[in-house]
Tab-separated table of C-alpha atoms and ligand atoms in Angstrom:
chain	number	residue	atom	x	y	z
A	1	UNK	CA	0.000	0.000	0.000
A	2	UNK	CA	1.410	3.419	-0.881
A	3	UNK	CA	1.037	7.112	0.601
A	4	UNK	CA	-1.753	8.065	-2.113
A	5	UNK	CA	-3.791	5.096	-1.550
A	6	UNK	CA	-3.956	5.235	2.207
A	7	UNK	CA	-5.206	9.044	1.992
A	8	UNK	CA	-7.936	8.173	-0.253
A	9	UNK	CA	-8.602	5.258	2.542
A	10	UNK	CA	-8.683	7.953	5.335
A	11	UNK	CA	-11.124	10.036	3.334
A	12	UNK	CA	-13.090	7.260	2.781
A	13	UNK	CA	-12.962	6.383	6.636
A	14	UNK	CA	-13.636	10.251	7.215
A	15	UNK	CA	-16.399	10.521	4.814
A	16	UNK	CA	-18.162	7.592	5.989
A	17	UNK	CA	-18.241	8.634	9.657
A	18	UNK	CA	-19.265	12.487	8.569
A	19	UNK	CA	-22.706	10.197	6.481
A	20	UNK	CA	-23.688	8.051	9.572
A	21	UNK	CA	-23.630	11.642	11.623
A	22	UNK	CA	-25.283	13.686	9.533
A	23	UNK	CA	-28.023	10.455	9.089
A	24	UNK	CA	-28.432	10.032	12.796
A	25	UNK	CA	-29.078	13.846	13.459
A	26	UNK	CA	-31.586	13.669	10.612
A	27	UNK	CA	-33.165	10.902	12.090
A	28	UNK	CA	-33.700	12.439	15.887
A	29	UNK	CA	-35.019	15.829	14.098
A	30	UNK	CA	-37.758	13.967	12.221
A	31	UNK	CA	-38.570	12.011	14.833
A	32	UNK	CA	-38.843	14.585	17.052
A	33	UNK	CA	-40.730	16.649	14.862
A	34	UNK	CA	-43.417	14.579	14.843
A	35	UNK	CA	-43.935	14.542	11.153
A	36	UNK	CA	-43.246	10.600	10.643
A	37	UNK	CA	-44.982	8.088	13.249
A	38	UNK	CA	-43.029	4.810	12.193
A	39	UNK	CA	-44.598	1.522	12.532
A	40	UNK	CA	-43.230	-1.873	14.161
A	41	UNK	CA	-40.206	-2.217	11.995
A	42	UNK	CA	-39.303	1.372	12.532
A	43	UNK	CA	-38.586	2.151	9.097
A	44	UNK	CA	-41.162	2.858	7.107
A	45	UNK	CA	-43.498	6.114	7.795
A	46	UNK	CA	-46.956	6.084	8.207
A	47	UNK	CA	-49.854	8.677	7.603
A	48	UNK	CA	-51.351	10.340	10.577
A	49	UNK	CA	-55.074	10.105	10.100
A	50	UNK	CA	-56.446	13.382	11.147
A	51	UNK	CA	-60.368	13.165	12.267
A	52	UNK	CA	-61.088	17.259	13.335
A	53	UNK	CA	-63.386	17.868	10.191
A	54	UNK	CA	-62.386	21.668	10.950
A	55	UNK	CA	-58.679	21.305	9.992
A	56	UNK	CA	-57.589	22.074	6.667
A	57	UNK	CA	-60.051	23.965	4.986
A	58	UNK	CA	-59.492	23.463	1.177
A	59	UNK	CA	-61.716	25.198	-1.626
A	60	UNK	CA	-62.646	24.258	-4.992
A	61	UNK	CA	-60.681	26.129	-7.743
A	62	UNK	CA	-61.595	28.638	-9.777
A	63	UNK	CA	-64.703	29.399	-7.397
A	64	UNK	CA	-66.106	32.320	-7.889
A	65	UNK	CA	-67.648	34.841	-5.114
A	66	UNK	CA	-68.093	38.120	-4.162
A	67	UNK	CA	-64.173	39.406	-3.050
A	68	UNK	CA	-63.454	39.469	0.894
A	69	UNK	CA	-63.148	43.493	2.018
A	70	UNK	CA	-61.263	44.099	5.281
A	71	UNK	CA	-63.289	47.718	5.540
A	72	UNK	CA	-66.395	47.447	5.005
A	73	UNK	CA	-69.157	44.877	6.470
A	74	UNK	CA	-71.486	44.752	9.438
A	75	UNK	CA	-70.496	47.642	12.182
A	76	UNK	CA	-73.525	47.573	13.522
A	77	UNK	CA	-73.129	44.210	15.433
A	78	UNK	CA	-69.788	42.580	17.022
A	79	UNK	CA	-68.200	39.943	14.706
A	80	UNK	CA	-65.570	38.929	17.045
A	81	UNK	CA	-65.337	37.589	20.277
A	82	UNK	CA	-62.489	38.719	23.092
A	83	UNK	CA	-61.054	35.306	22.089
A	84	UNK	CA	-61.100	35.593	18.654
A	85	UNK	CA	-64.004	33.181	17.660
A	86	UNK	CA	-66.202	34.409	14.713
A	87	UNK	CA	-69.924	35.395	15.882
A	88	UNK	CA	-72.066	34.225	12.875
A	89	UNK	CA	-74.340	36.767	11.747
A	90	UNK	CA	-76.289	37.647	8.344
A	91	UNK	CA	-73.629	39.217	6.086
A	92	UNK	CA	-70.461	37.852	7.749
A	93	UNK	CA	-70.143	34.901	5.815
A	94	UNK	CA	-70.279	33.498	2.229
A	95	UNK	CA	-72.706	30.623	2.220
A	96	UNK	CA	-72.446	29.163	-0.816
A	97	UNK	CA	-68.241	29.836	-0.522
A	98	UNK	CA	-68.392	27.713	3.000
A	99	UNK	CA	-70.841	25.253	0.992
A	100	UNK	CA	-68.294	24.176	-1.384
A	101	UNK	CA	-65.503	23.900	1.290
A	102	UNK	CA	-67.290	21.086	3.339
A	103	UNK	CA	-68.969	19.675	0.469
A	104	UNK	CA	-65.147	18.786	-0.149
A	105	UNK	CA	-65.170	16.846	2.808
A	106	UNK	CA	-68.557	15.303	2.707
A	107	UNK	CA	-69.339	15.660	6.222
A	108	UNK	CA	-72.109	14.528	8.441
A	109	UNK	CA	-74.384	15.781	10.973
A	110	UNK	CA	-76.291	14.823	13.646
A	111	UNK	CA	-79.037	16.199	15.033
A	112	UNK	CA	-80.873	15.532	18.902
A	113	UNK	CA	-84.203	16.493	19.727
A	114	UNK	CA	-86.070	15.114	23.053
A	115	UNK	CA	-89.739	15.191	22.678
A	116	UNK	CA	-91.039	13.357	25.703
A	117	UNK	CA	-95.044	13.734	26.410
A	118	UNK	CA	-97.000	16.823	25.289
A	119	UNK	CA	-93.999	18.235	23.499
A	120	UNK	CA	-94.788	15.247	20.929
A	121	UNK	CA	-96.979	18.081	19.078
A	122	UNK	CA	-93.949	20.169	18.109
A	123	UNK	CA	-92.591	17.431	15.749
A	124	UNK	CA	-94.088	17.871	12.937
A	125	UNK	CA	-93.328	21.525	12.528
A	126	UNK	CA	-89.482	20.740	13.424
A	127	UNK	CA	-89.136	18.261	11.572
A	128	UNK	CA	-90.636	19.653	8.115
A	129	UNK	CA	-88.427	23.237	8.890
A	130	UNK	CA	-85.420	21.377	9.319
A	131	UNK	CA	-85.757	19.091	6.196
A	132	UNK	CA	-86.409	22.856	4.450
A	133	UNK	CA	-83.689	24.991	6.183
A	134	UNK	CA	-81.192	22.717	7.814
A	135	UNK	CA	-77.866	21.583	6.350
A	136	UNK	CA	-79.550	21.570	2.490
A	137	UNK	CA	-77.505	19.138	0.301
A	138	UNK	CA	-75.884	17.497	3.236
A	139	UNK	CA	-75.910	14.081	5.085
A	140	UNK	CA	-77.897	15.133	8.086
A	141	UNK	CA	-79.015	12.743	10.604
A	142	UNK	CA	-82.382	13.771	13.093
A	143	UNK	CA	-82.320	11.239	16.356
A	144	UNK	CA	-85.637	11.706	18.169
A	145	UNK	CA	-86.074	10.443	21.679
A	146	UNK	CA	-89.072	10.092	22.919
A	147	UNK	CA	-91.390	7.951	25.138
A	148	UNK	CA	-93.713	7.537	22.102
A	149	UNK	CA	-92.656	6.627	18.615
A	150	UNK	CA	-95.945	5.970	17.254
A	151	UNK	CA	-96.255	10.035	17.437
A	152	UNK	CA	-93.283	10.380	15.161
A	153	UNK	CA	-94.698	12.138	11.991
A	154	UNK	CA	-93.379	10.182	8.714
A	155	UNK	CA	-91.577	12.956	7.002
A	156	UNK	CA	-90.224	12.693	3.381
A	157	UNK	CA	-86.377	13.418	3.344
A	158	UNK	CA	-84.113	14.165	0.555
A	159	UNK	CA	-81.606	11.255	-0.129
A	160	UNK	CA	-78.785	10.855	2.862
A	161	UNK	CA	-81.075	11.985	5.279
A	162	UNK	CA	-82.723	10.353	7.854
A	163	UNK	CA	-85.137	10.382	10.862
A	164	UNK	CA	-84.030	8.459	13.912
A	165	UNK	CA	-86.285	6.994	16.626
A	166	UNK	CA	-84.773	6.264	20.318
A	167	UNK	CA	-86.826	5.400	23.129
A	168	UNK	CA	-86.292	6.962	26.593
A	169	UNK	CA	-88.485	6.765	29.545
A	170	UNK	CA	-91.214	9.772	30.897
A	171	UNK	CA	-90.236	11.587	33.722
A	172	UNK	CA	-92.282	13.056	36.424
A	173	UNK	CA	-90.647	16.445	36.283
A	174	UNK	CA	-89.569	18.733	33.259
A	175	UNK	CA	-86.555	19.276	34.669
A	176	UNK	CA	-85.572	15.718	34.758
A	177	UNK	CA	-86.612	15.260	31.166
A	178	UNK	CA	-84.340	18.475	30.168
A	179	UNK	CA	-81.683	17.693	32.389
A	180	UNK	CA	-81.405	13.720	31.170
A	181	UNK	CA	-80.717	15.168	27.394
A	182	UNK	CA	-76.507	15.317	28.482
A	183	UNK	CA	-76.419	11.912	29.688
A	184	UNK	CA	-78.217	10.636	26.135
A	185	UNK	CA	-76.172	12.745	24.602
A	186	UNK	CA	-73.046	11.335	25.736
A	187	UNK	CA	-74.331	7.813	25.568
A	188	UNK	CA	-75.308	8.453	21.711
A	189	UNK	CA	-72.132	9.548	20.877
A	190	UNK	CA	-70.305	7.299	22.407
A	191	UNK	CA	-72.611	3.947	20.962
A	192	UNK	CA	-73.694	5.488	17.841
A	193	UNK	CA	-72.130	8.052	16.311
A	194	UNK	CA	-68.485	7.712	16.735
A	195	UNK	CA	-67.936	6.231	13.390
A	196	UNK	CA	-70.006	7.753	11.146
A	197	UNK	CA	-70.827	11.116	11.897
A	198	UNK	CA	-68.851	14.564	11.866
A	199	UNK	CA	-70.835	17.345	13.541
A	200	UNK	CA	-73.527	17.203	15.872
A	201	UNK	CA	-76.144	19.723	17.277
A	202	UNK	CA	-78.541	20.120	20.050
A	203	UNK	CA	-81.964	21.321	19.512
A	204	UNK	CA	-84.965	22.336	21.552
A	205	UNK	CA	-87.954	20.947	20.006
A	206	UNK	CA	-90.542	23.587	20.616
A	207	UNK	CA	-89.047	25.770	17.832
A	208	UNK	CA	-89.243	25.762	13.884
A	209	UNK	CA	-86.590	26.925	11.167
A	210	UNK	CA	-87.472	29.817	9.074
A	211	UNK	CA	-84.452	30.634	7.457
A	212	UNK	CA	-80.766	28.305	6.200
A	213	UNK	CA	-78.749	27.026	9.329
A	214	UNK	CA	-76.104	25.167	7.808
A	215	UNK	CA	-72.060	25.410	7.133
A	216	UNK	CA	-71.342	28.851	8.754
A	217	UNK	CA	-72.270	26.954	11.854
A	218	UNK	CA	-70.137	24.125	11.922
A	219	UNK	CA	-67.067	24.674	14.182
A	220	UNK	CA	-65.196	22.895	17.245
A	221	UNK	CA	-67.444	24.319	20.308
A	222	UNK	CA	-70.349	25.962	18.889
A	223	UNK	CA	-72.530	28.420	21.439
A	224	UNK	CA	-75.843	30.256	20.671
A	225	UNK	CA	-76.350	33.287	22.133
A	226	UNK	CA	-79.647	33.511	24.084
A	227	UNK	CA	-82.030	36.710	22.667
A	228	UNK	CA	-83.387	37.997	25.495
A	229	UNK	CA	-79.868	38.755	27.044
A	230	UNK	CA	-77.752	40.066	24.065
A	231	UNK	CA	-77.441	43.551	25.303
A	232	UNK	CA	-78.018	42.797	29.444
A	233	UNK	CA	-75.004	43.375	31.542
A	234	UNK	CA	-72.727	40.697	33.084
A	235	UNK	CA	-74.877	41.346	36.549
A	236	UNK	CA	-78.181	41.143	35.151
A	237	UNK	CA	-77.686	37.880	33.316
A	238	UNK	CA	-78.881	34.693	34.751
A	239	UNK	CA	-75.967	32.341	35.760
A	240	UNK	CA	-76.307	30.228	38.857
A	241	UNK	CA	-75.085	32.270	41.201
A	242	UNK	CA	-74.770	30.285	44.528
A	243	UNK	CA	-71.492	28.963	45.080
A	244	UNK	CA	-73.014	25.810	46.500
A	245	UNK	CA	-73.752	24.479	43.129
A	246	UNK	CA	-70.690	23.649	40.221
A	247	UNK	CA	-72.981	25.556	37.632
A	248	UNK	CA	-71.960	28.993	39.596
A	249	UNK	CA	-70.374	31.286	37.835
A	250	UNK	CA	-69.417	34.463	39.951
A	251	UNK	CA	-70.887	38.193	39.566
A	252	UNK	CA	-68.141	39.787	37.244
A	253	UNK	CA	-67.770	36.788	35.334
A	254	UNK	CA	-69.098	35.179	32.095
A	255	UNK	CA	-68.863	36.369	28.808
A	256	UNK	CA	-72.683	36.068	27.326
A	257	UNK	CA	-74.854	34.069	28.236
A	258	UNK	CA	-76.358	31.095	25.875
A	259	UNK	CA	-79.094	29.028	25.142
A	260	UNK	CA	-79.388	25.756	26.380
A	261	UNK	CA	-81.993	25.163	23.632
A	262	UNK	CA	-79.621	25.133	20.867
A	263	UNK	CA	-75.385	24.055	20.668
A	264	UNK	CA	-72.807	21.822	19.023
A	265	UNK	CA	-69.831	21.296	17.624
A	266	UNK	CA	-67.324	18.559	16.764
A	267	UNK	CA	-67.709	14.700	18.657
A	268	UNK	CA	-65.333	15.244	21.238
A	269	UNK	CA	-65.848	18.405	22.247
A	270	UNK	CA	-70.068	18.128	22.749
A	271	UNK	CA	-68.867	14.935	24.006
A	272	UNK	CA	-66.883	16.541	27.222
A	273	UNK	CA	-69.609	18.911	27.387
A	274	UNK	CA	-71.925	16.925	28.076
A	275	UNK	CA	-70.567	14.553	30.128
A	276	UNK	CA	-69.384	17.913	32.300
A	277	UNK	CA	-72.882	18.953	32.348
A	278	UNK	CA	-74.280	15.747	33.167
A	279	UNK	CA	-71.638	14.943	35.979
A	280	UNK	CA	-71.816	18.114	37.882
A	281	UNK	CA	-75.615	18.621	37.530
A	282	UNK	CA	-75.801	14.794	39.381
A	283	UNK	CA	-73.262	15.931	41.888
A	284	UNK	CA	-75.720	18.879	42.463
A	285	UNK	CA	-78.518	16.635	42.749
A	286	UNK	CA	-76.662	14.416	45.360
A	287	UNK	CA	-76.113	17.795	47.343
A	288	UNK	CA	-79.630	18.844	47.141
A	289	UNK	CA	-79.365	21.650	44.675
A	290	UNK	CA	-80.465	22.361	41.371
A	291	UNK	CA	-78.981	25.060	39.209
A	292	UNK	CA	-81.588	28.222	38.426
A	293	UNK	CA	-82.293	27.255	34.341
A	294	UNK	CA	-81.010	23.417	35.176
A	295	UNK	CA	-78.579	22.065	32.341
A	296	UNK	CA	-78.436	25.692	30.392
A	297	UNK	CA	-76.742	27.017	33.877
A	298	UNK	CA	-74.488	24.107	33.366
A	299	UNK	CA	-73.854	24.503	29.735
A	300	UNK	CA	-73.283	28.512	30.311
A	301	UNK	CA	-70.414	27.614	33.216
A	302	UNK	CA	-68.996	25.070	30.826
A	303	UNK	CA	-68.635	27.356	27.922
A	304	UNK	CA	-67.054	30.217	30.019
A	305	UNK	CA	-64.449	27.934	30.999
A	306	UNK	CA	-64.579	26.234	27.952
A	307	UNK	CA	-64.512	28.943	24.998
A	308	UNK	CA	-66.303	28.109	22.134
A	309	UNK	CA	-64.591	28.357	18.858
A	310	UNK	CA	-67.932	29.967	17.242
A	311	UNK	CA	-70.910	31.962	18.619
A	312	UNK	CA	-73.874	31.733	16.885
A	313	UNK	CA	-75.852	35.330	16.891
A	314	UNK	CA	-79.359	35.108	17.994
A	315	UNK	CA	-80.879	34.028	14.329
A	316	UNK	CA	-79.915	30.924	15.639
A	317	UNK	CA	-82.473	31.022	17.918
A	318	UNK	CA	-84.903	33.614	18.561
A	319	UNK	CA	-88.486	33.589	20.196
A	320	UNK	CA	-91.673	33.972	18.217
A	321	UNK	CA	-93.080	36.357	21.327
A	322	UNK	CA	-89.847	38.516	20.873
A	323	UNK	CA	-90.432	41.643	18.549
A	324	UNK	CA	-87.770	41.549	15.878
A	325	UNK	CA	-84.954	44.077	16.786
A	326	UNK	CA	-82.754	46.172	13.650
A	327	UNK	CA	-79.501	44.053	14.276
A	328	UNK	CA	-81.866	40.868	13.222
A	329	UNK	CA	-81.319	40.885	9.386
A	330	UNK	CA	-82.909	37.259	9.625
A	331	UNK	CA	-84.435	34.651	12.381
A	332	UNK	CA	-83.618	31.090	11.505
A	333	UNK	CA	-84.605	29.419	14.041
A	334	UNK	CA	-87.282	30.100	16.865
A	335	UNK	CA	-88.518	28.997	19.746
A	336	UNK	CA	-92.005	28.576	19.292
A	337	UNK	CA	-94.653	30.658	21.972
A	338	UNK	CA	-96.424	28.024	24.363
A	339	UNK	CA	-98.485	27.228	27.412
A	340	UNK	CA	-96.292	25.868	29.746
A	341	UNK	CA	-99.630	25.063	31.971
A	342	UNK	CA	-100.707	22.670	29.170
A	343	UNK	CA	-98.034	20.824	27.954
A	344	UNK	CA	-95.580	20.508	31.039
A	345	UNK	CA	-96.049	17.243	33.152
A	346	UNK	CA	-95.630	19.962	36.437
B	1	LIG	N1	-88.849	18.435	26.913
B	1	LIG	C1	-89.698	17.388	26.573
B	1	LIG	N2	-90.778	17.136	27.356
B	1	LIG	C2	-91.089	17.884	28.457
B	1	LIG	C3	-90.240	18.951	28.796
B	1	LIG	C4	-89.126	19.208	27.989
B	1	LIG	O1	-89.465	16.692	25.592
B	1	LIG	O2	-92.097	17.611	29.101
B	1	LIG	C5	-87.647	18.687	26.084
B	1	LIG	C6	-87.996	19.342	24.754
B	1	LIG	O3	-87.078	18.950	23.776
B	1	LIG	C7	-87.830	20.801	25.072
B	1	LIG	C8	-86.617	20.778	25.991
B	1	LIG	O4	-86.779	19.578	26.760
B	1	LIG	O5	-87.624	21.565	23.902
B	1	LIG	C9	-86.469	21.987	26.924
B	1	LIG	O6	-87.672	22.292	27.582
B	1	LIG	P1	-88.508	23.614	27.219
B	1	LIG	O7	-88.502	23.816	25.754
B	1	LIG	O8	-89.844	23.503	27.860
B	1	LIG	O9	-87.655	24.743	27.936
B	1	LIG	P2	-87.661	26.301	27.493
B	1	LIG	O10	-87.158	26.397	26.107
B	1	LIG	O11	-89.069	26.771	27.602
B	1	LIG	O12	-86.740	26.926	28.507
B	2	LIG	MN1	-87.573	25.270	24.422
């Protein structure tokens, strides 16, 4: 072996060692980026399988729609919470725009409605609204619960969707039928809907649609804003206020306050709502205390903890007895006007 030979043997060497560094610190930065999960034989990378329906937000090309402006559009209503979610109201949003973005990903909704006794007589008109005003063109899925399915009108649906029936026992007090809608809740998502559905929302069934609900709703933790409080002060809104119960929320606190008739969101985060709700209003029961508007106090303690990612204006659910006021460009959705007297069991 001569001098030039060995050199080009210690480059070599040198070279070689230089690769297997370089290789190894490669290795430890993708794996600790996160982007590759690798499987058993640790080589080959696998896809993560993303299931939030609200990432990635991809539209068609060559869509055409009215162009964005950044100076002009509603001033005459707040569009923005403090924490940045969107607060849906007529002429914020591009329907047919948001239309073609989750028409992309062909998602699915669910809808709840408890109609237990008397409150049997509001199907009909909920039922025929929503087939006319809710989610058009999409895969929407209505589960009714109620003690008697022989009352649930036959309604004709457009293709991919569908009326549900559950059963679920009477109760001897309203406020046990209202309050029992978390724990189905939770129990339907976690038997039924897991695998099949995207969104879900949950509806009063004394109310009718009268104008399009659909894709400007959809979000992670979706909140309504109750009408007869949109312009009330933090002290004169109706939060539980003893510190007894776990629905108290203190005076100074809370952001607005929301229906209970009318919420939603993704799976997993209606999921953890209501199982909250459902968990602390039974703890309150156990203690002897029920929160002032039952599972609405819990769902407005929840959601000032919990932000939502989009607040729904009251169009989302106004009340027929409620004179229309200028900000309301459109109701489209109501809560109908009834006699408590007749149709509550007490
Ligand atoms: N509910 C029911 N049967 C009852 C009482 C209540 O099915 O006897 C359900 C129904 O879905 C109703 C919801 O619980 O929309 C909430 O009750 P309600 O609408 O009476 O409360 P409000 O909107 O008047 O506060
Ligand atoms: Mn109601």
């Amino acid at each position: 072996m001569n001098m030039g030979n060995s050199k080009v043997w210690t480059l070599v060497l040198l070279l070689a060692v230089l690769a297997g560094v370089v290789y190894y610190y490669m290795a430890g930065l993708q794996r600790r980026s996160g982007i590759f999960f690798e499987n058993e034989d640790q080589s080959v990378p696998v896809e993560i399988t993303i299931k939030d329906p609200e990432f990635h937000l991809v539209a068609p090309d060559h869509l055409k729609y009215k162009q964005p402006s950044l100076v002009q559009g509603r001033s005459d209503v707040v569009t923005v919470t403090p924490w940045l979610a969107p607060v849906v109201w007529e002429g914020t949003f591009d329907p047919s725009l948001l239309d073609s973005v989750y028409r992309l990903k062909n998602i699915s909704v669910a809808v709840t409605v408890f109609a237990v006794g008397k409150y049997t007589r509001f199907l009909p008109d909920f039922l025929k609204t929503a087939e006319q005003h809710f989610f058009l063109g999409f895969r929407v899925r209505l589960y009714v619960f109620t003690d008697q399915p022989d009352k649930v009108p036959k309604v004709s649906m457009a293709k991919g969707r569908q009326v549900m029936v559950r059963l679920v026992p009477i109760s001897k007090r309203w406020q046990e039928i209202s309050a029992r809608r978390m724990e189905l809740i939770q129990t339907l998502i976690e038997a039924e809907l897991q695998s099949n559905t995207d969104y879900i929302f949950c509806l009063d069934v004394d109310s009718k649609f009268h104008g399009r609900w659909g894709t400007e709703s959809l979000g992670s933790l979706v909140a309504v804003i109750h009408p007869g409080y949109y312009t009330t002060p933090r002290t004169g809104l109706p939060y539980e206020r003893r510190p007894q119960s776990r629905a108290y929320v203190a005076h100074g606190e809370g952001d607005f306050y929301y229906c209970g008739g009318a919420f939603g969101g993704i799976l997993q985060e209606v999921y953890l709502l209501a199982k909250t709700c459902r968990t602390n209003f039974e703890a309150d029961a156990k203690d002897g205390i029920e929160a002032a508007w039952q599972e609405e106090s819990h769902l407005n303690r929840f959601m000032w903890i919990n932000k939502p990612s989009k607040v729904l204006s009251p169009e989302y659910l106004w009340q027929d007895f409620k004179a229309i006021t200028p900000e309301i460009h459109i109701i489209r959705f109501s809560g109908v006007t009834k006699n408590y007297a007749d149709i509550r069991p007490n």
